[in-house]
């Protein structure tokens, strides 16, 4: 398997990870994986999985590698400041992302780096939710617009991926893994998300939110198949939940951050429990199977 992204990075280190990491990941979990044929073997591609646990990156990485691609992740920047880990991540060609959007110049640079990796033929794994799901029943939340922006800017296909089970191995917020007995992680990839209604349009708020909603709807539909359950009618929105709680407490809610390059629009109205219908989520949104 060959990857064209970041040719200056150490191919020897990458080869080392493909030898050392797969047996470790396989030993940590049982697997029931399907849909890897949807991941193209060549060219820039975005893998968009749901996020449940600090352990699911390992499952997604192995799933992607077994489909014939070397995975590049967008990883929170603080990991790159850790001694030994940071240099290792850089050598492997992984990409940092800062969660503090106050520095617009930095955000633009990170987006450009991700775009360059895709245009160079890389397989980029981006969690659209930006963090592990806070939905009470662990369904995918309202997504951030980064995946949509990257896809519409570069033309790279977005492959939706859903998984279930990694959260049992390492529940979010804990540091002690549950490795014995080995737990089953199920994973399912679908065909590329249909973003044809948004391609070629100015990347304003409505376009970005509509494309993001289409990506999240496909991921949610795949997860519904894995779980055999019907998802909520509208996704959980943690920002709306925080605003609602602040209103209940009589405190001013946090100001919504505008996506880089997006037009400022009136805020969405939260339903009780923090669920909100994202704008632009019209005909392109697919109903998840029960």
C-alpha positions as CSV (number, residue, x, y, z in Angstrom):
1,X,0.0,0.0,0.0
2,X,1.3,3.4,-0.8
3,X,0.3,6.9,0.4
4,X,1.3,10.1,-1.3
5,X,0.5,12.5,1.5
6,X,3.4,14.1,3.3
7,X,6.1,12.5,1.3
8,X,8.8,14.1,3.5
9,X,7.7,12.1,6.5
10,X,9.6,9.0,7.5
11,X,8.3,6.0,5.5
12,X,10.4,3.7,7.8
13,X,8.4,4.8,10.9
14,X,5.2,4.3,9.0
15,X,6.2,0.8,8.0
16,X,7.1,0.2,11.6
17,X,3.6,1.2,12.8
18,X,2.0,-1.2,10.3
19,X,4.1,-4.0,11.8
20,X,3.8,-3.3,15.5
21,X,0.3,-1.8,16.0
22,X,-2.1,-4.2,14.1
23,X,-1.3,-7.2,16.3
24,X,-1.7,-5.1,19.5
25,X,-5.1,-3.7,18.3
26,X,-6.3,-7.2,17.3
27,X,-5.3,-8.6,20.7
28,X,-7.4,-5.9,22.4
29,X,-10.7,-6.5,20.7
30,X,-12.8,-8.9,18.7
31,X,-14.0,-7.6,15.4
32,X,-17.0,-7.7,13.2
33,X,-16.3,-5.3,10.4
34,X,-18.0,-4.7,7.1
35,X,-18.1,-2.1,4.2
36,X,-14.3,-1.7,3.7
37,X,-14.9,-2.1,-0.1
38,X,-16.3,1.5,0.0
39,X,-12.9,2.9,0.9
40,X,-11.1,3.8,-2.3
41,X,-7.6,2.3,-2.6
42,X,-6.1,5.5,-4.2
43,X,-6.6,9.2,-4.1
44,X,-7.6,11.6,-1.3
45,X,-10.4,10.5,0.8
46,X,-12.0,11.5,4.1
47,X,-13.1,8.8,6.6
48,X,-15.8,10.2,8.9
49,X,-16.5,8.0,12.0
50,X,-18.6,8.6,15.0
51,X,-16.7,9.1,18.2
52,X,-17.4,7.2,21.4
53,X,-14.1,6.6,23.3
54,X,-10.4,7.2,23.3
55,X,-10.1,3.6,22.2
56,X,-12.0,3.9,18.9
57,X,-9.1,5.6,17.1
58,X,-7.3,2.3,17.2
59,X,-10.2,0.4,15.8
60,X,-10.8,3.0,13.0
61,X,-7.1,3.0,12.2
62,X,-6.9,-0.8,11.8
63,X,-10.2,-0.8,9.9
64,X,-8.8,1.7,7.4
65,X,-5.4,0.0,7.2
66,X,-7.0,-3.3,6.4
67,X,-9.0,-1.6,3.6
68,X,-5.6,-0.7,2.0
69,X,-5.0,2.8,3.2
70,X,-2.5,4.3,5.7
71,X,-4.6,6.5,8.1
72,X,-3.7,10.1,8.8
73,X,-5.6,11.6,11.8
74,X,-6.5,15.2,12.8
75,X,-5.3,15.1,16.4
76,X,-5.8,17.7,19.1
77,X,-2.7,19.8,19.2
78,X,-1.9,19.2,22.9
79,X,-0.8,15.6,22.0
80,X,2.0,17.1,19.9
81,X,3.5,18.8,23.0
82,X,3.9,15.5,24.9
83,X,7.5,14.3,25.1
84,X,8.3,11.5,22.6
85,X,4.7,11.2,21.5
86,X,4.7,14.6,19.7
87,X,7.8,13.8,17.6
88,X,6.4,10.4,16.8
89,X,3.1,11.8,15.6
90,X,4.8,14.4,13.4
91,X,7.1,11.7,11.9
92,X,4.1,9.6,11.0
93,X,2.5,12.6,9.3
94,X,-0.4,13.1,11.7
95,X,-1.9,16.6,11.7
96,X,-2.5,18.8,14.7
97,X,-5.8,20.7,15.2
98,X,-6.3,23.4,17.9
99,X,-9.6,23.5,19.6
100,X,-9.2,27.2,20.5
101,X,-10.6,29.0,17.5
102,X,-9.5,32.4,18.7
103,X,-6.5,32.4,16.4
104,X,-8.1,32.5,13.0
105,X,-4.7,32.4,11.2
106,X,-3.8,29.1,13.0
107,X,-7.2,27.6,12.0
108,X,-6.7,28.6,8.4
109,X,-3.2,27.0,8.4
110,X,-4.5,23.8,9.8
111,X,-7.3,23.6,7.2
112,X,-4.7,24.3,4.5
113,X,-2.5,21.5,5.8
114,X,-5.4,19.1,5.8
115,X,-6.4,20.1,2.3
116,X,-2.8,19.6,1.1
117,X,-2.8,16.1,2.6
118,X,-6.0,15.2,0.7
119,X,-4.7,16.7,-2.6
120,X,-1.5,14.7,-2.2
121,X,-3.6,11.5,-2.1
122,X,-3.8,10.9,1.7
123,X,-6.5,9.1,3.6
124,X,-7.6,11.6,6.3
125,X,-9.6,10.5,9.3
126,X,-11.7,13.3,10.8
127,X,-14.3,13.0,13.6
128,X,-17.1,15.3,12.5
129,X,-18.4,15.7,16.1
130,X,-15.0,17.0,17.2
131,X,-15.2,15.1,20.5
132,X,-16.7,12.0,22.0
133,X,-20.5,11.9,21.9
134,X,-22.3,13.5,24.8
135,X,-25.6,12.2,23.7
136,X,-27.2,10.3,26.7
137,X,-27.6,7.2,24.5
138,X,-24.3,7.7,22.6
139,X,-25.9,8.6,19.2
140,X,-23.9,11.0,17.0
141,X,-24.3,14.6,17.8
142,X,-24.6,17.7,15.7
143,X,-21.4,17.8,13.6
144,X,-18.8,20.5,13.2
145,X,-18.4,21.8,9.6
146,X,-14.7,21.0,9.1
147,X,-15.4,17.7,7.3
148,X,-17.9,19.4,4.9
149,X,-15.5,22.3,4.3
150,X,-12.6,19.9,3.5
151,X,-14.8,17.8,1.2
152,X,-16.3,20.7,-0.7
153,X,-12.9,22.5,-1.0
154,X,-10.9,19.5,-2.3
155,X,-13.5,17.3,-3.9
156,X,-12.5,14.4,-1.8
157,X,-15.2,11.8,-1.1
158,X,-16.5,11.4,2.5
159,X,-16.8,7.8,3.6
160,X,-19.2,7.5,6.6
161,X,-18.2,5.0,9.2
162,X,-20.1,3.8,12.3
163,X,-18.7,1.6,15.1
164,X,-20.0,0.3,18.4
165,X,-18.2,-1.5,21.2
166,X,-15.0,0.5,21.7
167,X,-16.7,2.5,24.5
168,X,-16.8,-0.7,26.5
169,X,-13.1,-1.2,26.2
170,X,-12.3,2.3,27.4
171,X,-15.3,4.4,28.4
172,X,-14.9,8.1,27.8
173,X,-13.4,9.9,30.7
174,X,-11.7,6.9,32.1
175,X,-8.0,5.8,31.8
176,X,-8.3,2.1,32.8
177,X,-9.1,-0.2,29.8
178,X,-11.3,-3.3,30.1
179,X,-9.3,-5.8,28.0
180,X,-10.4,-9.1,29.7
181,X,-12.5,-10.6,28.3
182,X,-12.0,-9.2,24.8
183,X,-15.0,-7.2,23.8
184,X,-16.5,-7.1,20.3
185,X,-16.2,-3.9,18.2
186,X,-18.6,-3.8,15.3
187,X,-17.9,-1.4,12.4
188,X,-19.6,-0.6,9.2
189,X,-18.6,1.8,6.3
190,X,-21.1,3.1,3.8
191,X,-20.8,4.5,0.3
192,X,-19.6,8.1,-0.2
193,X,-21.9,10.7,1.2
194,X,-23.9,12.4,-1.6
195,X,-22.8,16.1,-1.4
196,X,-23.7,16.9,-5.0
197,X,-26.3,19.4,-3.9
198,X,-23.6,21.5,-2.2
199,X,-20.6,21.2,-4.6
200,X,-19.8,24.4,-6.5
201,X,-21.7,26.7,-4.1
202,X,-20.1,29.4,-2.0
203,X,-19.1,28.0,1.4
204,X,-21.6,29.9,3.5
205,X,-23.3,28.8,6.6
206,X,-26.3,27.1,5.0
207,X,-24.1,25.1,2.6
208,X,-21.7,24.0,5.3
209,X,-24.4,23.1,7.8
210,X,-26.4,21.3,5.1
211,X,-23.5,19.2,3.9
212,X,-22.5,18.5,7.5
213,X,-26.0,17.3,8.3
214,X,-25.9,15.0,5.3
215,X,-22.6,13.4,6.6
216,X,-24.0,13.0,10.1
217,X,-27.2,11.5,8.8
218,X,-25.3,8.8,7.0
219,X,-23.2,8.0,10.0
220,X,-26.3,7.8,12.2
221,X,-28.0,5.6,9.7
222,X,-25.1,3.1,9.8
223,X,-25.0,3.2,13.6
224,X,-28.7,2.4,13.7
225,X,-28.0,-0.7,11.6
226,X,-25.3,-1.8,13.9
227,X,-27.3,-1.3,17.0
228,X,-30.7,-2.4,15.7
229,X,-32.3,0.7,17.2
230,X,-34.0,3.8,16.0
231,X,-32.0,7.0,16.6
232,X,-33.4,10.3,17.9
233,X,-35.4,12.3,15.4
234,X,-32.9,15.2,15.8
235,X,-29.3,15.0,17.0
236,X,-28.1,16.2,20.4
237,X,-26.4,19.6,20.2
238,X,-24.0,20.2,23.2
239,X,-23.7,23.9,22.5
240,X,-27.5,24.3,22.6
241,X,-27.6,22.2,25.7
242,X,-25.1,24.5,27.4
243,X,-27.0,27.6,26.3
244,X,-30.2,26.1,27.7
245,X,-28.6,25.3,31.0
246,X,-27.1,28.8,31.3
247,X,-30.6,30.2,30.7
248,X,-32.0,28.0,33.4
249,X,-29.3,29.1,35.8
250,X,-29.9,32.8,34.9
251,X,-26.4,33.1,33.4
252,X,-25.6,34.5,29.9
253,X,-24.9,31.6,27.6
254,X,-21.6,31.2,25.8
255,X,-21.4,33.0,22.5
256,X,-21.5,30.7,19.5
257,X,-18.3,30.6,17.5
258,X,-18.5,31.3,13.9
259,X,-16.9,28.8,11.6
260,X,-14.0,30.2,9.6
261,X,-15.3,31.7,6.4
262,X,-18.9,31.0,7.2
263,X,-21.5,33.8,7.3
264,X,-23.0,34.7,10.6
265,X,-26.6,33.6,11.0
266,X,-29.1,33.7,13.9
267,X,-28.5,31.0,16.4
268,X,-30.4,27.7,16.2
269,X,-33.3,27.2,18.7
270,X,-32.7,24.4,21.1
271,X,-35.3,21.9,22.1
272,X,-35.4,20.6,25.7
273,X,-32.3,18.4,26.3
274,X,-30.1,20.2,23.8
275,X,-31.5,18.7,20.6
276,X,-31.7,21.1,17.7
277,X,-32.5,20.8,14.0
278,X,-29.4,22.1,12.1
279,X,-30.2,24.7,9.4
280,X,-29.8,23.5,5.9
281,X,-30.9,20.0,6.8
282,X,-33.5,19.7,4.1
283,X,-34.1,17.1,1.3
284,X,-30.5,16.0,1.4
285,X,-30.9,14.5,4.9
286,X,-31.5,10.8,4.9
287,X,-33.7,9.0,7.4
288,X,-31.8,6.5,9.5
289,X,-33.2,3.0,9.3
290,X,-34.9,1.7,12.4
